[in-house]
PDB file of C-alpha atoms in Angstrom:
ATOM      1  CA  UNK A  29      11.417 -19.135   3.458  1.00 89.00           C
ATOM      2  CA  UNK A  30       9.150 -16.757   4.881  1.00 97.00           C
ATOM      3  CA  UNK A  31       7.769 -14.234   2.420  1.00 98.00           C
ATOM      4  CA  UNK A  32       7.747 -10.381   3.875  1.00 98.00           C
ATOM      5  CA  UNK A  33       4.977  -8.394   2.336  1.00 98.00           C
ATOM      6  CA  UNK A  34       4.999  -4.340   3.163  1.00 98.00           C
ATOM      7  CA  UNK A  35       1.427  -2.634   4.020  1.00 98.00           C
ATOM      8  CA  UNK A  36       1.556   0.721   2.996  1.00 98.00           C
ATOM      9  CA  UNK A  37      -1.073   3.489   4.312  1.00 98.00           C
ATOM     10  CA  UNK A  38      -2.276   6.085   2.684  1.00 97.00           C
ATOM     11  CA  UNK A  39      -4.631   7.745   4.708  1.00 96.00           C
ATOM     12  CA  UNK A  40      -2.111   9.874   7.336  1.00 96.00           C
ATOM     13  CA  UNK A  41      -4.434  10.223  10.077  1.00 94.00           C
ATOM     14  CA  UNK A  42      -5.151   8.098  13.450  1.00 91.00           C
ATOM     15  CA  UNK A  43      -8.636   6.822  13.211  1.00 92.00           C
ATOM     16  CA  UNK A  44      -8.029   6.026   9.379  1.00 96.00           C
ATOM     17  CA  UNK A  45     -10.673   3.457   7.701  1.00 97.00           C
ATOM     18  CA  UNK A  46      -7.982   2.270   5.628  1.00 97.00           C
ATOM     19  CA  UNK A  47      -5.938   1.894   8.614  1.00 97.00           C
ATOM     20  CA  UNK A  48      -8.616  -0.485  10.148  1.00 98.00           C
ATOM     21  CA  UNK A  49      -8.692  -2.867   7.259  1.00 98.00           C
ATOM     22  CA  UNK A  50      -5.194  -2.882   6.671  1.00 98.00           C
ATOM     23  CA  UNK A  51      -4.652  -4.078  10.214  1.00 98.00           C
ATOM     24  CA  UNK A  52      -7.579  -6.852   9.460  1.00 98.00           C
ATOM     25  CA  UNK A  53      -6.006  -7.700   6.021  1.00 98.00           C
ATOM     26  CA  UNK A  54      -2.417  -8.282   8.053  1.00 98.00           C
ATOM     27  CA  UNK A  55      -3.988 -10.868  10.123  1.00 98.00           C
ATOM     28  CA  UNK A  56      -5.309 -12.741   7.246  1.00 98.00           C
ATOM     29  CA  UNK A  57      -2.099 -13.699   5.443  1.00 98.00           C
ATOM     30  CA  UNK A  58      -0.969 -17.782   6.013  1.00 98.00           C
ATOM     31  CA  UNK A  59       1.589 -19.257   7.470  1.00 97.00           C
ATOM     32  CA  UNK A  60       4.943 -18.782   5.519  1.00 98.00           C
ATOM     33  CA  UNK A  61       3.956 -15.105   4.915  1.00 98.00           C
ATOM     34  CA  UNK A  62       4.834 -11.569   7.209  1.00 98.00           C
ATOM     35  CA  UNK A  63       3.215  -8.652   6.452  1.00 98.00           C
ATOM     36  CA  UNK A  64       4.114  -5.707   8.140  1.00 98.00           C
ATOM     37  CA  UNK A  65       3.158  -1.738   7.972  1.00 98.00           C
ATOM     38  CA  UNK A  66       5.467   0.369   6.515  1.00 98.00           C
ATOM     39  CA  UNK A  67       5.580   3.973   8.142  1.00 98.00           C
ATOM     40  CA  UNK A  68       5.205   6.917   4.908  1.00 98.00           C
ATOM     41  CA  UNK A  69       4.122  10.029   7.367  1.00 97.00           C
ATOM     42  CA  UNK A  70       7.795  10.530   8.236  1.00 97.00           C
ATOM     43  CA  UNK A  71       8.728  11.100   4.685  1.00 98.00           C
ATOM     44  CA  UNK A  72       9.285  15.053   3.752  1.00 97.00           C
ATOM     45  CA  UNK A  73       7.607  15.573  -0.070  1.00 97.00           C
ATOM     46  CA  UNK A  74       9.959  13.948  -2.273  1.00 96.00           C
ATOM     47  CA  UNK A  75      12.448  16.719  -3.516  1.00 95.00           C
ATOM     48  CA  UNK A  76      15.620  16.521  -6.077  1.00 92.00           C
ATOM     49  CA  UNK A  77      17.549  18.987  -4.639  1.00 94.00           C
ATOM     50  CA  UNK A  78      18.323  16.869  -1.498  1.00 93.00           C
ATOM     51  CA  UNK A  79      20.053  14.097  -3.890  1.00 87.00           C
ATOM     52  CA  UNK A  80      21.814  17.298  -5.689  1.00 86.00           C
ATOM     53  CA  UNK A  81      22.795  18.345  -2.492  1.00 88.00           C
ATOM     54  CA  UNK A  82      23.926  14.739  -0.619  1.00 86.00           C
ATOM     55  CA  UNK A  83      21.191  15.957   2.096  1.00 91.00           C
ATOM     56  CA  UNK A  84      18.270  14.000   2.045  1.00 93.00           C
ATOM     57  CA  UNK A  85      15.865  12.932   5.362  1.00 96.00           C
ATOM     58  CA  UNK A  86      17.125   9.616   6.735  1.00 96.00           C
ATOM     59  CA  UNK A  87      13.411   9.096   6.657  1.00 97.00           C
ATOM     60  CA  UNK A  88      14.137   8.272   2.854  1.00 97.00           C
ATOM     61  CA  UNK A  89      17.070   5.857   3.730  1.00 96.00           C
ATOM     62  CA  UNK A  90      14.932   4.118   5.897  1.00 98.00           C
ATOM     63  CA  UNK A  91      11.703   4.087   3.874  1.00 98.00           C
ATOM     64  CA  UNK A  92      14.022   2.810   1.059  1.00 97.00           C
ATOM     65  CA  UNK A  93      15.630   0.005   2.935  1.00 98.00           C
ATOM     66  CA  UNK A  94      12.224  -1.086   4.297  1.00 98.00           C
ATOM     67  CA  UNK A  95      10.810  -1.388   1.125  1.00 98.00           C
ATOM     68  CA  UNK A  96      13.773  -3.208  -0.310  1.00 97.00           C
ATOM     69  CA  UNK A  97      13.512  -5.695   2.083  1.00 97.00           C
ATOM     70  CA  UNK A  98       9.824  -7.123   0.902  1.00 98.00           C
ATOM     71  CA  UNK A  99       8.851  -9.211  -1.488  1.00 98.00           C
ATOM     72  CA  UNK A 100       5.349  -7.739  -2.528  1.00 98.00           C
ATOM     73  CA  UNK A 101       3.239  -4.900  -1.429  1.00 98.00           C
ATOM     74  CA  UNK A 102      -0.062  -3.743  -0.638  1.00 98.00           C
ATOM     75  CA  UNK A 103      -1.542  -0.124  -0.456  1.00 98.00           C
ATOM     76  CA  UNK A 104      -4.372   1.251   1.150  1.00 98.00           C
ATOM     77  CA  UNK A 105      -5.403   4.549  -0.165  1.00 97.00           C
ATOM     78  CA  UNK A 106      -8.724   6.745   0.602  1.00 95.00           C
ATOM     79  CA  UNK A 107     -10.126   8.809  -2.015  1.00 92.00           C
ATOM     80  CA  UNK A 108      -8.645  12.489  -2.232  1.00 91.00           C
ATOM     81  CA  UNK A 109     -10.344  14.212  -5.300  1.00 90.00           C
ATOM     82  CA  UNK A 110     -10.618  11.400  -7.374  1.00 92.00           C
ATOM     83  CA  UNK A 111      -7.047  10.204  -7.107  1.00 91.00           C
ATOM     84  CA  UNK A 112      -4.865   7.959  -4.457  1.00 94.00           C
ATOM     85  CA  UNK A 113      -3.803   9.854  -1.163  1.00 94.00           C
ATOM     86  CA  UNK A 114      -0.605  12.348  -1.729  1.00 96.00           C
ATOM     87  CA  UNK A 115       1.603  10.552   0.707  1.00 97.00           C
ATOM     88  CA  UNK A 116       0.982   7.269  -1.261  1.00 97.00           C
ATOM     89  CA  UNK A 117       2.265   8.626  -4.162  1.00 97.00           C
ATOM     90  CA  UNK A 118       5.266  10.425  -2.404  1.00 98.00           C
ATOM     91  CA  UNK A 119       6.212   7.031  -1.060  1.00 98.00           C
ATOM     92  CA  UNK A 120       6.144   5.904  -4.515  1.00 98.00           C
ATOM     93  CA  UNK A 121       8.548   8.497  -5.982  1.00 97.00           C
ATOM     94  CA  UNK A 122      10.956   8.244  -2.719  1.00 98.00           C
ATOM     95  CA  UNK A 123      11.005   4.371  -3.092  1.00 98.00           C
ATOM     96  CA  UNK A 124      11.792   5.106  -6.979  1.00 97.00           C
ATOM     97  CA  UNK A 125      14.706   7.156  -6.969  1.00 94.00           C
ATOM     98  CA  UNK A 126      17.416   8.018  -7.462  1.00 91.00           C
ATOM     99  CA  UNK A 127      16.619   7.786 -11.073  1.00 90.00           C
ATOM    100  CA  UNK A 128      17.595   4.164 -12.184  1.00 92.00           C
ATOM    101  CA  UNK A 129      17.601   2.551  -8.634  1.00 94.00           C
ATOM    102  CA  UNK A 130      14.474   2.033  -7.645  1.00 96.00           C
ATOM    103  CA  UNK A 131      13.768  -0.150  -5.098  1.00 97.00           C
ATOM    104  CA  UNK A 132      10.100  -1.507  -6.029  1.00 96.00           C
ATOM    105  CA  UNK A 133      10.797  -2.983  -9.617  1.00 88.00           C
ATOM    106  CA  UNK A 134       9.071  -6.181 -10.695  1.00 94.00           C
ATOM    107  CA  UNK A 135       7.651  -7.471  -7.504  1.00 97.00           C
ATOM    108  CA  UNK A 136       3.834  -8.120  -6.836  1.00 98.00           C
ATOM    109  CA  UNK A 137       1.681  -5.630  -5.615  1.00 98.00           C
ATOM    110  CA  UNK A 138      -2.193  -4.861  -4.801  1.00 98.00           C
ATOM    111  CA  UNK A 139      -4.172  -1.911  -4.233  1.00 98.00           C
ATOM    112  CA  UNK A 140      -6.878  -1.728  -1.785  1.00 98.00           C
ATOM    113  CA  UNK A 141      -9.233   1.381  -1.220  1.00 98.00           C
ATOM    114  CA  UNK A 142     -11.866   2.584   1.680  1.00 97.00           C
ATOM    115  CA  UNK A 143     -14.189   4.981   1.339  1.00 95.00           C
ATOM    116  CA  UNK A 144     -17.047   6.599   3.228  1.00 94.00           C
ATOM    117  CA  UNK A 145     -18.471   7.532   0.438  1.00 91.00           C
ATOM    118  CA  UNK A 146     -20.266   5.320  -2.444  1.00 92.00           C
ATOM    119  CA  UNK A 147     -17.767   4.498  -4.772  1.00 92.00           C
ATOM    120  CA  UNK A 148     -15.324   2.890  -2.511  1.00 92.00           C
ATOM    121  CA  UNK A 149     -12.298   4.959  -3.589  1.00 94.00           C
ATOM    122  CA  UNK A 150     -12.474   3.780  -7.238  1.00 96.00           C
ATOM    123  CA  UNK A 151     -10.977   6.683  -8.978  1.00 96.00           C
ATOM    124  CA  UNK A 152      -7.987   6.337  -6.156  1.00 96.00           C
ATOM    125  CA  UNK A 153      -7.654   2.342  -6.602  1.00 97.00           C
ATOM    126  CA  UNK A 154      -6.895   3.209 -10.512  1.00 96.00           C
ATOM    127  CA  UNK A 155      -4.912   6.256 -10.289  1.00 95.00           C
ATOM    128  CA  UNK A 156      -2.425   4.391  -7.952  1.00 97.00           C
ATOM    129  CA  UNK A 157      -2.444   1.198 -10.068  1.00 96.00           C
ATOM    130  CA  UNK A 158      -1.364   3.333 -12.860  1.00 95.00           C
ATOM    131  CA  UNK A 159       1.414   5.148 -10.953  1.00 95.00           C
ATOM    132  CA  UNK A 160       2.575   1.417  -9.575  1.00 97.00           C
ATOM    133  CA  UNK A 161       3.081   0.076 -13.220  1.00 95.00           C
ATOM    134  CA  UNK A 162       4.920   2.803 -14.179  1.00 95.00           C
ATOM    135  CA  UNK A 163       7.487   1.731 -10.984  1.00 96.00           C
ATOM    136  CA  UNK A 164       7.634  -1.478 -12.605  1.00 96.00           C
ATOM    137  CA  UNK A 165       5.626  -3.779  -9.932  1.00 97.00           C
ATOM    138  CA  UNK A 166       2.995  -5.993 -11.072  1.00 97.00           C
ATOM    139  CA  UNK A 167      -0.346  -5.700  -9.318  1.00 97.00           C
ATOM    140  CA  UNK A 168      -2.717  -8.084  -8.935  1.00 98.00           C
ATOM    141  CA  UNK A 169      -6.015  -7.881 -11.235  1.00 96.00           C
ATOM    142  CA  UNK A 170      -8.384  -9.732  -9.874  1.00 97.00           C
ATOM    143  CA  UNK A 171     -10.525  -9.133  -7.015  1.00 98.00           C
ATOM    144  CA  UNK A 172     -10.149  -5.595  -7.148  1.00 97.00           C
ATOM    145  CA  UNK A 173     -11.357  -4.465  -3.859  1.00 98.00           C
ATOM    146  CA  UNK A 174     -13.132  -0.931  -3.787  1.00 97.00           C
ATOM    147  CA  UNK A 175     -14.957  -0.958  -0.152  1.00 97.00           C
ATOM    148  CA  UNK A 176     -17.786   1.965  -0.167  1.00 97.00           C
ATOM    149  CA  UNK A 177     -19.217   3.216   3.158  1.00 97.00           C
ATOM    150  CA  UNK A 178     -16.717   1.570   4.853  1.00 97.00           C
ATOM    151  CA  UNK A 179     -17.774   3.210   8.311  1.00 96.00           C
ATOM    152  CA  UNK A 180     -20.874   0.067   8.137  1.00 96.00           C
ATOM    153  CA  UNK A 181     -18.410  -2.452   7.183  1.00 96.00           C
ATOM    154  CA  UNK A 182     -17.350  -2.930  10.531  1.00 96.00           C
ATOM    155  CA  UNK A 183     -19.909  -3.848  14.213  1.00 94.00           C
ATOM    156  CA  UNK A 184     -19.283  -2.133  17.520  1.00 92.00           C
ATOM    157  CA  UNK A 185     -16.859  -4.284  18.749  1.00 93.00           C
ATOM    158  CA  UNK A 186     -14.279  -3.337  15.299  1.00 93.00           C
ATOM    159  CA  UNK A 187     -15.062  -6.607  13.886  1.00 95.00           C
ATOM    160  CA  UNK A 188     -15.624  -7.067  10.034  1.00 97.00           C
ATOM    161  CA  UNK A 189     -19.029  -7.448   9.176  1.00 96.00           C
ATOM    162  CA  UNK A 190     -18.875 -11.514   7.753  1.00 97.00           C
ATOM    163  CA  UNK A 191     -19.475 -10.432   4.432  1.00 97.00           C
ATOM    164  CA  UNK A 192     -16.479  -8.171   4.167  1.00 97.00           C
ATOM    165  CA  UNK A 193     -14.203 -11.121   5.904  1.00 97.00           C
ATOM    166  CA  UNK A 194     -14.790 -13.665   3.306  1.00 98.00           C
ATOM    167  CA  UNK A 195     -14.495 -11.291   0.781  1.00 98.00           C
ATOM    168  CA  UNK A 196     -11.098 -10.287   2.207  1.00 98.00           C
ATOM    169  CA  UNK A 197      -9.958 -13.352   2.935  1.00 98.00           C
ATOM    170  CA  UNK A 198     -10.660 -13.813  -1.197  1.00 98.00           C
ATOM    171  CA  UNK A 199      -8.483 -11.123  -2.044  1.00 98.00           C
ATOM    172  CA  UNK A 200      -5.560 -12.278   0.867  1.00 98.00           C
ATOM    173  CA  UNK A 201      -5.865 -15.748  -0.851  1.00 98.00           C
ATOM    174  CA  UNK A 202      -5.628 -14.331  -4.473  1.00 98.00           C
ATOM    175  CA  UNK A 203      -2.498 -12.230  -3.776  1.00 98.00           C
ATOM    176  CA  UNK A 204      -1.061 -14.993  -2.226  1.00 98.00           C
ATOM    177  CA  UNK A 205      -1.127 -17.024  -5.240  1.00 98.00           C
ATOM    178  CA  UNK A 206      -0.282 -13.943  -6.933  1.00 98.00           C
ATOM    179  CA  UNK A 207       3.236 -13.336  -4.885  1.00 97.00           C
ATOM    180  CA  UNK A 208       3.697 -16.735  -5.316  1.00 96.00           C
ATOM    181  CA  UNK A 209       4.799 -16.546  -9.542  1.00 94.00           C
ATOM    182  CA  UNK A 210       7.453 -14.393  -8.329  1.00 89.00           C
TER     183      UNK A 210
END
């Protein structure tokens, strides 16, 4: 049974870093395993009132559904101010409620940040983890994967740098394993 793992994008716009390794991380996964973007920049801010009012964006249904579908998760978030990129988190809380019907509880998950900067979107890639235990899914310790100046990471072509590949491939073949307890 193939196992369908959701890559979530935090970074909204079209020439996103974390875009470009998410699309490289994709490729990596074995057979027996499909992972496939799921779309957040549809989703209006997460807001009560349209549960109150029986009017929410069928963006939401469709988010939901998506995300009920896989069996593990990864995100991709830049740095924003020391924490995870906004529409990550709104994802999060659309994907978590109504309260008591979430869809994300106790799967695997991993978090995965880009930066141009020197840190590699470390403050972000532990911000998110915390919001992501609090949904109840269970993320992956080890590798953590903070990638800093992320703009030399890649050659002219759009190819990884080798270095960044294997290390990669590390953290594809580690959250393998890791989906596989569940």
């Amino acid at each position: 049974m193939t196992k369908k793992i959701g890559l979530i994008v935090g970074s909204l716009r079209k020439e996103s870093w974390n875009r470009k390794v998410a699309e490289k991380v994709k490729a990596m996964f074995p057979e027996g395993y499909e992972a496939e973007f799921i779309e957040i920049s549809d989703l209006p801010l997460y807001n009560e009132d349209y549960e109150k009012e029986k009017n929410e964006p069928e963006s939401y249904g469709r988010f939901r559904k998506e995300v009920e579908e896989k069996d593990g998760y990864i995100f991709f978030t830049p740095e924003y101010n020391r924490l995870c990129a906004p529409a990550i988190k709104n994802a999060i809380d659309v994907a978590s409620r109504p309260y008591g019907k979430s869809k994300w509880g106790t799967k695997p998950a991993a978090v995965v940040s880009a930066s141009v900067g020197s840190s590699g979107g470390m403050a972000a890639n532990f911000s998110l983890r915390q919001n992501l235990i609090f949904v109840d899914l269970i993320p992956l310790q080890q590798p953590e994967v903070y990638l800093a100046s992320v703009h030399e990471l890649f050659d002219k072509e759009g190819a990884l740098v080798k270095d960044t590949e294997d290390f990669l491939q590390g953290f594809v073949d580690a959250f393998v394993t890791h989906a596989e307890r569940f």
